[in-house]
Coordinates of C-alpha atoms and ligand atoms in Angstrom, one line a residue:
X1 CA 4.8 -21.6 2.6
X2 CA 4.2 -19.6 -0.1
X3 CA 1.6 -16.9 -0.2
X4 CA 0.2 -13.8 -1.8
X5 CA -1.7 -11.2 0.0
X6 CA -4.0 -9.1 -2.1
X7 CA -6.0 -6.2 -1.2
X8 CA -8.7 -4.9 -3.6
X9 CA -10.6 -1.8 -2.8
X10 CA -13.5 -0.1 -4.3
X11 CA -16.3 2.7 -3.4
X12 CA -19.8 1.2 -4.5
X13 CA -21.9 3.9 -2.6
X14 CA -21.4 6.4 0.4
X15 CA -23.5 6.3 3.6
X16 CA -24.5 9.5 3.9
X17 CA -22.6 11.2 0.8
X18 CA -19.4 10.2 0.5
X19 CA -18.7 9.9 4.4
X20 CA -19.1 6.3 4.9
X21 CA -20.2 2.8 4.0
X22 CA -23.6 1.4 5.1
X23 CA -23.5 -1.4 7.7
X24 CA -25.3 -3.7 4.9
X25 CA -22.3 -3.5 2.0
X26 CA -20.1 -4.3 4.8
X27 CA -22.0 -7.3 5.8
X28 CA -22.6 -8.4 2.1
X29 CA -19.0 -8.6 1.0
X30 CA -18.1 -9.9 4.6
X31 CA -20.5 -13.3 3.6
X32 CA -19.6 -13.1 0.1
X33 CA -15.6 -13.4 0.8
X34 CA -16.0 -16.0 4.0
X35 CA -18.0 -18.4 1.4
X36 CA -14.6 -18.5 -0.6
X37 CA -12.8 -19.0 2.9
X38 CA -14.8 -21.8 3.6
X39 CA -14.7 -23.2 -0.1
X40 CA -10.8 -23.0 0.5
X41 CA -10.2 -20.8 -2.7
X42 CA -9.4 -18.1 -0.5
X43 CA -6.8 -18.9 2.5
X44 CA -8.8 -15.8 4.6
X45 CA -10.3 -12.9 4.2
X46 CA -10.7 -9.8 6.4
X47 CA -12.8 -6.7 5.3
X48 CA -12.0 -2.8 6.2
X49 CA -13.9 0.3 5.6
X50 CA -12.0 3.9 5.2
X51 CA -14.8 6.6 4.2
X52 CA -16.9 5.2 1.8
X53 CA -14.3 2.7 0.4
X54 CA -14.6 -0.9 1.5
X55 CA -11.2 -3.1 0.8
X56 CA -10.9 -6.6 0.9
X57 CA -7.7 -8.4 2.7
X58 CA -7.3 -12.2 1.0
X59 CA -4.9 -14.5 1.7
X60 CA -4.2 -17.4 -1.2
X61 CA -1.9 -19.5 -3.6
X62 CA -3.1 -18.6 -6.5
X63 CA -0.8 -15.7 -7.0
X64 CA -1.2 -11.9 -8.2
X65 CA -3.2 -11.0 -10.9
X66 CA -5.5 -14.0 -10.7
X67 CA -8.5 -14.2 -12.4
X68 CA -9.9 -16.1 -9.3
X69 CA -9.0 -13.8 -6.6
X70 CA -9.9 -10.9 -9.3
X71 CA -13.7 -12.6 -9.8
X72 CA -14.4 -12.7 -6.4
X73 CA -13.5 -9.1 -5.2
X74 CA -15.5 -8.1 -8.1
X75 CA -18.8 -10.4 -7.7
X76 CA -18.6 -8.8 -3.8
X77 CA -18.9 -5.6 -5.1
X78 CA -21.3 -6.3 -7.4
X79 CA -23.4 -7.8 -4.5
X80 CA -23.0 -4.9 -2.5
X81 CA -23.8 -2.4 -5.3
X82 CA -26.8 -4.5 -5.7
X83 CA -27.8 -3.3 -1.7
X84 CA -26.3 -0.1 -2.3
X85 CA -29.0 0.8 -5.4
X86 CA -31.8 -0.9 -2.8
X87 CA -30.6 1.6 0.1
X88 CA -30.2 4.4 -3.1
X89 CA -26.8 4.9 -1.6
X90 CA -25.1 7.8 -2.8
X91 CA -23.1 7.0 -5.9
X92 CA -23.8 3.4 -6.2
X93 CA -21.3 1.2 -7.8
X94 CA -19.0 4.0 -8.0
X95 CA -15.9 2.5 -8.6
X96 CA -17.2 -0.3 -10.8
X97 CA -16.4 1.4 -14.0
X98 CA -17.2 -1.9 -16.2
X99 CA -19.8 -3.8 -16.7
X100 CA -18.7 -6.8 -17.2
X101 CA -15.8 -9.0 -15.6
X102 CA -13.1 -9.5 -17.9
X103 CA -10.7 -11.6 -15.8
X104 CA -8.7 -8.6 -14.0
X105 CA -10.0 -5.6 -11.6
X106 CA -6.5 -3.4 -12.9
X107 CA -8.8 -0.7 -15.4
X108 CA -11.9 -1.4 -14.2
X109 CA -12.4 1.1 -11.5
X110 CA -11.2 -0.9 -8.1
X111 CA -8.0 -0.3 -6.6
X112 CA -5.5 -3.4 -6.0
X113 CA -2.7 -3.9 -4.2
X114 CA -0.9 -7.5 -4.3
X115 CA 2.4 -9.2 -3.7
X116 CA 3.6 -12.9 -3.3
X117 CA 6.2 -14.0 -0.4
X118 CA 7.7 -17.0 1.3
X119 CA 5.7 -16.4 4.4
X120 CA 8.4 -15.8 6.9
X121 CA 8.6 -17.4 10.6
X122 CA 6.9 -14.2 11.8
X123 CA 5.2 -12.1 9.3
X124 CA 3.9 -8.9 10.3
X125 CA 2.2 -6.6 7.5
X126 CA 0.7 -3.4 7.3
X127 CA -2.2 -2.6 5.4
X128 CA -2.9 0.9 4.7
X129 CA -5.7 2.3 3.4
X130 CA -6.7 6.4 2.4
X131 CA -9.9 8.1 2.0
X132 CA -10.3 11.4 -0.1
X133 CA -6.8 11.4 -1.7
X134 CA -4.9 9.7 -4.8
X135 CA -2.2 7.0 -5.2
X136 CA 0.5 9.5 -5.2
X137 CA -0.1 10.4 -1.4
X138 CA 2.2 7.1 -0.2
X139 CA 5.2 8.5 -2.2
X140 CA 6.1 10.7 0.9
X141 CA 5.8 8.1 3.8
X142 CA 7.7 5.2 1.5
X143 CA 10.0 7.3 1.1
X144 CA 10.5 8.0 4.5
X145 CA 10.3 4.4 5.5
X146 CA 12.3 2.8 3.1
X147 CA 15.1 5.6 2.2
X148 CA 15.1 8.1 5.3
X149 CA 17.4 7.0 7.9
X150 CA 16.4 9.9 10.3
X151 CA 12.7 8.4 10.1
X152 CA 13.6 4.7 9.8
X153 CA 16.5 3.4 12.2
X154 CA 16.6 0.8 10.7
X155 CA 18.3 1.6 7.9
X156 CA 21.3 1.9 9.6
X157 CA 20.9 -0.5 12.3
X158 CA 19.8 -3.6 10.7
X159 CA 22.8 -4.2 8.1
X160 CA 20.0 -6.6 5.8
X161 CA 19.1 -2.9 5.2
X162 CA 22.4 -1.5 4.2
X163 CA 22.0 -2.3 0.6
X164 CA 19.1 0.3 0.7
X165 CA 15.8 -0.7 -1.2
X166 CA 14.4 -0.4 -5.0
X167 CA 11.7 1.9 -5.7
X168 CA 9.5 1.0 -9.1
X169 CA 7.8 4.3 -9.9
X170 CA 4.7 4.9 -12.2
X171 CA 4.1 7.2 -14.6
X172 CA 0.7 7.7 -13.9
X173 CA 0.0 9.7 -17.7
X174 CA 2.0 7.4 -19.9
X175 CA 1.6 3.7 -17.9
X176 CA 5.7 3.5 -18.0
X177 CA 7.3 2.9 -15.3
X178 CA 11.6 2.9 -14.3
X179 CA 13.1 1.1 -11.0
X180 CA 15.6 3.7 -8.8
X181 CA 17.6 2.0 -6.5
X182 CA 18.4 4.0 -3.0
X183 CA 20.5 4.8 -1.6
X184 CA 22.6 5.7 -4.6
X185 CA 19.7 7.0 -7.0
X186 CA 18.3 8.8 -3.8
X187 CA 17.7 12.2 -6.0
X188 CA 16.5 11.1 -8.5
X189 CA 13.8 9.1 -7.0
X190 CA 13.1 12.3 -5.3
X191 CA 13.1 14.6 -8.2
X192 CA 10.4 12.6 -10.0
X193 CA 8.2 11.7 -6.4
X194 CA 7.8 15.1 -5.5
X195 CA 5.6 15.5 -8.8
X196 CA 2.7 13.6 -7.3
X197 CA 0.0 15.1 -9.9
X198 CA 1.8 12.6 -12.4
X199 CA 5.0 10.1 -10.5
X200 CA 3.3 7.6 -7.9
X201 CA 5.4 4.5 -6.2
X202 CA 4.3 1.1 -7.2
X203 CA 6.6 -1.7 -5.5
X204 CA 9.6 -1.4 -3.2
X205 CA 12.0 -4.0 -3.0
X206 CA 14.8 -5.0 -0.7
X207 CA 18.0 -4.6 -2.8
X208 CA 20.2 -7.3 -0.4
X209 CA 17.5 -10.2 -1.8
X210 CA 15.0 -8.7 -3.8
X211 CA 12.4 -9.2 -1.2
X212 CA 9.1 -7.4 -1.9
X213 CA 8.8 -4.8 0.7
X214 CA 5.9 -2.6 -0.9
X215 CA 3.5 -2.3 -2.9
X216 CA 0.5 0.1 -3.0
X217 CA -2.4 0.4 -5.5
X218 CA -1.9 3.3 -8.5
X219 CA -5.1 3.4 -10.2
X220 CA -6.5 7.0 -12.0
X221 CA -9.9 6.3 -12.2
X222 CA -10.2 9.7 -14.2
X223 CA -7.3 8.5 -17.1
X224 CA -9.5 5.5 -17.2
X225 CA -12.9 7.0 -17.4
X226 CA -11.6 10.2 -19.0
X227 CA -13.7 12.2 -16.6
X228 CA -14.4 12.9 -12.6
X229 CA -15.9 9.9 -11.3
X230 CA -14.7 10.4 -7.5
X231 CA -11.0 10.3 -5.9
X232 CA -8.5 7.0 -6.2
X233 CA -8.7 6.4 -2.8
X234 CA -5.9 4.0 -2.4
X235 CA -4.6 1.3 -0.5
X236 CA -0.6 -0.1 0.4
X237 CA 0.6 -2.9 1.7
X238 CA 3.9 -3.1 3.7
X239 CA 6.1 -5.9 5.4
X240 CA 7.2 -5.5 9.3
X241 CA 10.3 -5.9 11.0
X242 CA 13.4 -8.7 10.7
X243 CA 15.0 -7.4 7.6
X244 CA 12.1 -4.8 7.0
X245 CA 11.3 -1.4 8.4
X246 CA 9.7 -2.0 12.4
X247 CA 6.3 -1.2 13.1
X248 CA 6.7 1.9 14.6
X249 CA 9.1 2.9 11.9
X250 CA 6.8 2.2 9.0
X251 CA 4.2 4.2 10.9
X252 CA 6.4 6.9 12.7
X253 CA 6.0 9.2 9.1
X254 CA 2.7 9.3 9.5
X255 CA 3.2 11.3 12.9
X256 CA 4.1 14.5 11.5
X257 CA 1.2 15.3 8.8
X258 CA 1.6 16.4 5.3
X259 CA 0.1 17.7 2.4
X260 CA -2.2 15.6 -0.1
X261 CA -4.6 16.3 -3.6
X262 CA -8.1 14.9 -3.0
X263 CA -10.8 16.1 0.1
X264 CA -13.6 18.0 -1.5
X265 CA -14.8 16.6 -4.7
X266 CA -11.2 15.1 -5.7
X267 CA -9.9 18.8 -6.1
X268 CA -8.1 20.4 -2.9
X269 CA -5.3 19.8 -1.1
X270 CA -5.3 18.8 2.3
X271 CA -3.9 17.0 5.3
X272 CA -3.7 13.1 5.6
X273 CA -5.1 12.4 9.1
X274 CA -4.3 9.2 10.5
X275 CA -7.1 7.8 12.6
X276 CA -8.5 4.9 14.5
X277 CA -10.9 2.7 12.1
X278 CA -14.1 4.4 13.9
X279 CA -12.7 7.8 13.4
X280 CA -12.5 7.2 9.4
X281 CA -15.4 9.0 8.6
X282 CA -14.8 12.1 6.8
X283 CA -17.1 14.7 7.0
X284 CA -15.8 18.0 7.4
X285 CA -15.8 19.6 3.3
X286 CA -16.1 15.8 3.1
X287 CA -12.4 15.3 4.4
X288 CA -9.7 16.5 5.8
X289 CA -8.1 13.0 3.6
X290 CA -7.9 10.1 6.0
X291 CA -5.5 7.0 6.5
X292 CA -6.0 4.0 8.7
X293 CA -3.5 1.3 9.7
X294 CA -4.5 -2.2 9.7
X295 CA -1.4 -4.7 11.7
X296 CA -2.1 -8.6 10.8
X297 CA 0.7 -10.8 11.7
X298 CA 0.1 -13.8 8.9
X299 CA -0.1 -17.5 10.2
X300 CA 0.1 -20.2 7.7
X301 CA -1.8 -17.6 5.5
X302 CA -4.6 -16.9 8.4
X303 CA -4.8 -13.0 9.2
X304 CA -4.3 -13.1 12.3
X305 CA -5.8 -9.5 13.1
X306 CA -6.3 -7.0 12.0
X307 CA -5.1 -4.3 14.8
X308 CA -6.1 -1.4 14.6
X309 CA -2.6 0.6 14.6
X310 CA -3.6 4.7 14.5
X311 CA -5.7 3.8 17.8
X312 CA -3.4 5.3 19.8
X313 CA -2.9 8.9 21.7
X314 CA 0.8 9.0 20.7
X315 CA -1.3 10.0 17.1
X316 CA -3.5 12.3 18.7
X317 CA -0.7 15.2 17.9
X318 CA -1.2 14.3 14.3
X319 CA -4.7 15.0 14.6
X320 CA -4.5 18.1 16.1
X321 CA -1.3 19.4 13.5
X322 CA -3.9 18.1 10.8
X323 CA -7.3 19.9 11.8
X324 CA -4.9 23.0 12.1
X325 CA -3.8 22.6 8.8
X326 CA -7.4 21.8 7.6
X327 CA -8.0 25.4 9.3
X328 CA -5.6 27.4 7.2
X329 CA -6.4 25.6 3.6
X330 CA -9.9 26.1 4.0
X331 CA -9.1 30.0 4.8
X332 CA -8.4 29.8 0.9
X333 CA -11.9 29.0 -0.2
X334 CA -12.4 28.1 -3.9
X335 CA -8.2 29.5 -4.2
X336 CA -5.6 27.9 -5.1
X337 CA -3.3 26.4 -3.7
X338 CA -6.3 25.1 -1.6
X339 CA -8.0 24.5 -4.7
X340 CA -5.8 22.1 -6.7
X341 CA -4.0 24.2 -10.4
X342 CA -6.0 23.6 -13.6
X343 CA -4.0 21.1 -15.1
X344 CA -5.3 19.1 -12.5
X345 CA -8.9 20.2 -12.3
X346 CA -9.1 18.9 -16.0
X347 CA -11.0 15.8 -15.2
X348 CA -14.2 17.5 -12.7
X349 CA -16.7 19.6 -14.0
X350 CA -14.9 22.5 -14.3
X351 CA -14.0 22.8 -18.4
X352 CA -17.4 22.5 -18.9
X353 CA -17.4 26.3 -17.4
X354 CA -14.6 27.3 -19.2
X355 CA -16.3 25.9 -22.4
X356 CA -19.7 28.3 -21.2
X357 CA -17.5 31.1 -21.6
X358 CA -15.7 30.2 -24.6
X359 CA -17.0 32.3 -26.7
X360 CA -17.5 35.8 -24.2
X361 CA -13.5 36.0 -24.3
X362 CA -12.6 38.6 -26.3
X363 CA -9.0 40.3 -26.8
X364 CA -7.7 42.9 -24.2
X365 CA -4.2 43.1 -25.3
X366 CA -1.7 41.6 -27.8
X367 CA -1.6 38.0 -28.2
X368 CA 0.7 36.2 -25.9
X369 CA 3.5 34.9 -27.8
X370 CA 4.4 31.1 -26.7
X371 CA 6.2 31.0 -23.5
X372 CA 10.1 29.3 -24.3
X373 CA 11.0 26.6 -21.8
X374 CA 13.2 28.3 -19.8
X375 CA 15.0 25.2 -18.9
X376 CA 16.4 24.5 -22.4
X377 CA 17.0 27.9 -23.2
X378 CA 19.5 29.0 -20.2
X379 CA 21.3 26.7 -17.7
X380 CA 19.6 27.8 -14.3
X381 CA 21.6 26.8 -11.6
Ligands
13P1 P1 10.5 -5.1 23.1 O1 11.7 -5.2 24.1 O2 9.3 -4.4 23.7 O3 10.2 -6.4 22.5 O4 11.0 -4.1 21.9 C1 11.9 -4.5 21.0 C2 12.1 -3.5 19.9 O5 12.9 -3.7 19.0 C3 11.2 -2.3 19.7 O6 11.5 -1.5 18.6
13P2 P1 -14.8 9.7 -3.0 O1 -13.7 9.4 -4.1 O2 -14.3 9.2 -1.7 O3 -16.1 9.1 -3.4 O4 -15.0 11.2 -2.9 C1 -15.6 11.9 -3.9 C2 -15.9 13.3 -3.6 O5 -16.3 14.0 -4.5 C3 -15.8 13.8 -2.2 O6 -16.2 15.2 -2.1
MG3 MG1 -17.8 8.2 -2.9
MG4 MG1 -13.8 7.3 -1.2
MG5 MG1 -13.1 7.4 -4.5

């Protein structure tokens, strides 16, 4: 049977702040999406909260980008934006950039995440889902998953993995996008990843088949609505086990925490702390950045699940590595590299400062000539 499993994901107002999402919204899309079960346009439908983001899980035929599928994640959050302005939620309808539906979520403020598969004898996917951070914070575990051998085992026990896997990365700025195939374009993929203010992973494929492996939502809402309108809390979506990374290896990077842009107001770095689905509520300098795991094994297209992976004390390490890393950023107040550089500030409220104090600059010393690119002027090795 063929099926595609599409995740869509949008903020529509935080209970209390941006910390998490009011019983009610959860309820409203719940209804809204088992209507569509029962209708049989949708196969199923499951519903998770991370924060204040609410994403829905559907199951169908109709394949990605469909209008259908599209419509009814957006009507939900309508719905639920409807509540959240009842409740005065904070920011409500957040996410929902658009007025009106034009036949695609992709531009209009909700993240999305969607691939289409022969459903396999056993099919066990992961659906992850981040709070407080950007696209760009799933380059670092894929990697790890798909093209680190001393993270995933896999790769060199299971020989349908030998032939390594296909990364599509996206230019966030210029909407371009180039396929690097590992393990032989390993560097390269690398050298552009680690710039995760601009390069974020889109797809992975299995190069032995061209099986989708991957795919995770890659949404700016800033380069959309050209100015700070809360963080691109994503979602991902990753195939288990025969053939693909296990469980436990698509989750083991995920143990040893790491660095992300989002936490307060969109501009810090922080730690990604993987938690249980009742622990993703981030409060502390409305963060550190959180990431649950949701496990479904898919039958006939049901969900069967979801599991609720990160609920387990073999994490609690991760935790503790990630408060302690939430300890020494925050030592850095208001400096960088706590606070995230400039370039990257561009989009809050900050030039609106700078523009305050336009005019009191006045000249100290001589004017700075241009600085040369240093790269095309010498060969650095
Ligand atoms: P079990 O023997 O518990 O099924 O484990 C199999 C396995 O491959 C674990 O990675
Ligand atoms: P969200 O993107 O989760 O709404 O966070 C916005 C924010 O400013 C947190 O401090
Ligand atoms: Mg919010
Ligand atoms: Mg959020
Ligand atoms: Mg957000």
């Amino acid at each position: 049977m063929r099926i595609t499993l599409s995740v869509i994901k949008a903020d529509v107002g935080g209970y209390v702040g941006h910390s998490g999402v009011h019983p009610q919204l959860v309820e409203t899309i719940k209804e809204f999406v088992q209507e569509e079960v029962k209708k049989g346009i949708l196969i199923d439908a499951s519903v998770l909260v991370c924060g204040d983001d609410t994403a829905i899980v559907m199951t169908h035929t109709h394949g990605v980008d469909s209008e259908i599928v599209h419509g009814i994640a957006w009507r939900a959050f309508e719905k639920a934006t409807e509540v959240a302005k009842k409740l005065k939620l904070y920011g409500a309808g957040q996410d929902l950039l658009s007025t009106a539906f034009s036949g695609n979520v992709k531009g209009m403020g909700p993240g999305v995440a969607e691939m289409e598969f022969e459903e396999r004898p056993s099919e066990p996917v992961i659906v992850f889902f981040a709070d407080k951070t950007a696209p760009s914070a799933w380059n670092l575990p894929l990697y790890e998953m798909f093209a680190d051998p001393m993270v995933c085992a896999g790769l060199v026990i299971d020989p349908k993995m030998h032939d390594g896997f296909t990364f599509e990365v996206l230019d966030t700025y210029t909407g371009k996008a180039v396929k690097l195939s590992t393990p032989s374009e390993l560097y390269e993929l690398l050298a552009l990843i680690g710039t995760v203010e601009r390069y974020a992973i889109r797809s992975v494929w299995r190069n032995n088949d061209g099986e989708i492996a991957a795919v995770a939502s890659t949404q700016r809402l800033s380069l959309i609505a050209g100015k700070y309108v809360g963080k691109d809390d994503p979602v991902m979506v990753v195939r288990a086990q025969a053939g693909f990374p296990a469980v436990g290896e698509i989750l083991e990077p995920f143990a040893r925490p790491w660095i992300v842009e989002g936490w307060m107001r969109g501009s810090h770095n922080g730690p990604l702390m993987p938690v249980s689905f009742k622990n993703a509520t981030p409060t502390r300098f409305d963060g550190p950045p959180r990431v649950i795991a949701a496990g479904y094994q898919i039958a006939e297209g049901k969900l069967i699940g979801p599991r609720d992976l990160f609920d387990d004390p073999a994490f609690d390490k991760a935790r503790e590595q990630a408060q302690l890393m939430a300890d020494m950023l925050r030592r850095q107040g208001i400096f960088e590299p706590h606070r995230l550089p400039s370039e990257e500030m561009e989009y809050t409220t900050l030039p609106k400062i700078l523009k305050k104090l336009e005019e009191r600059f006045y000249e100290l010393e001589a004017p700075r000539k241009a600085v040369e690119d240093p790269v095309e002027k010498h060969d650095i090795d």
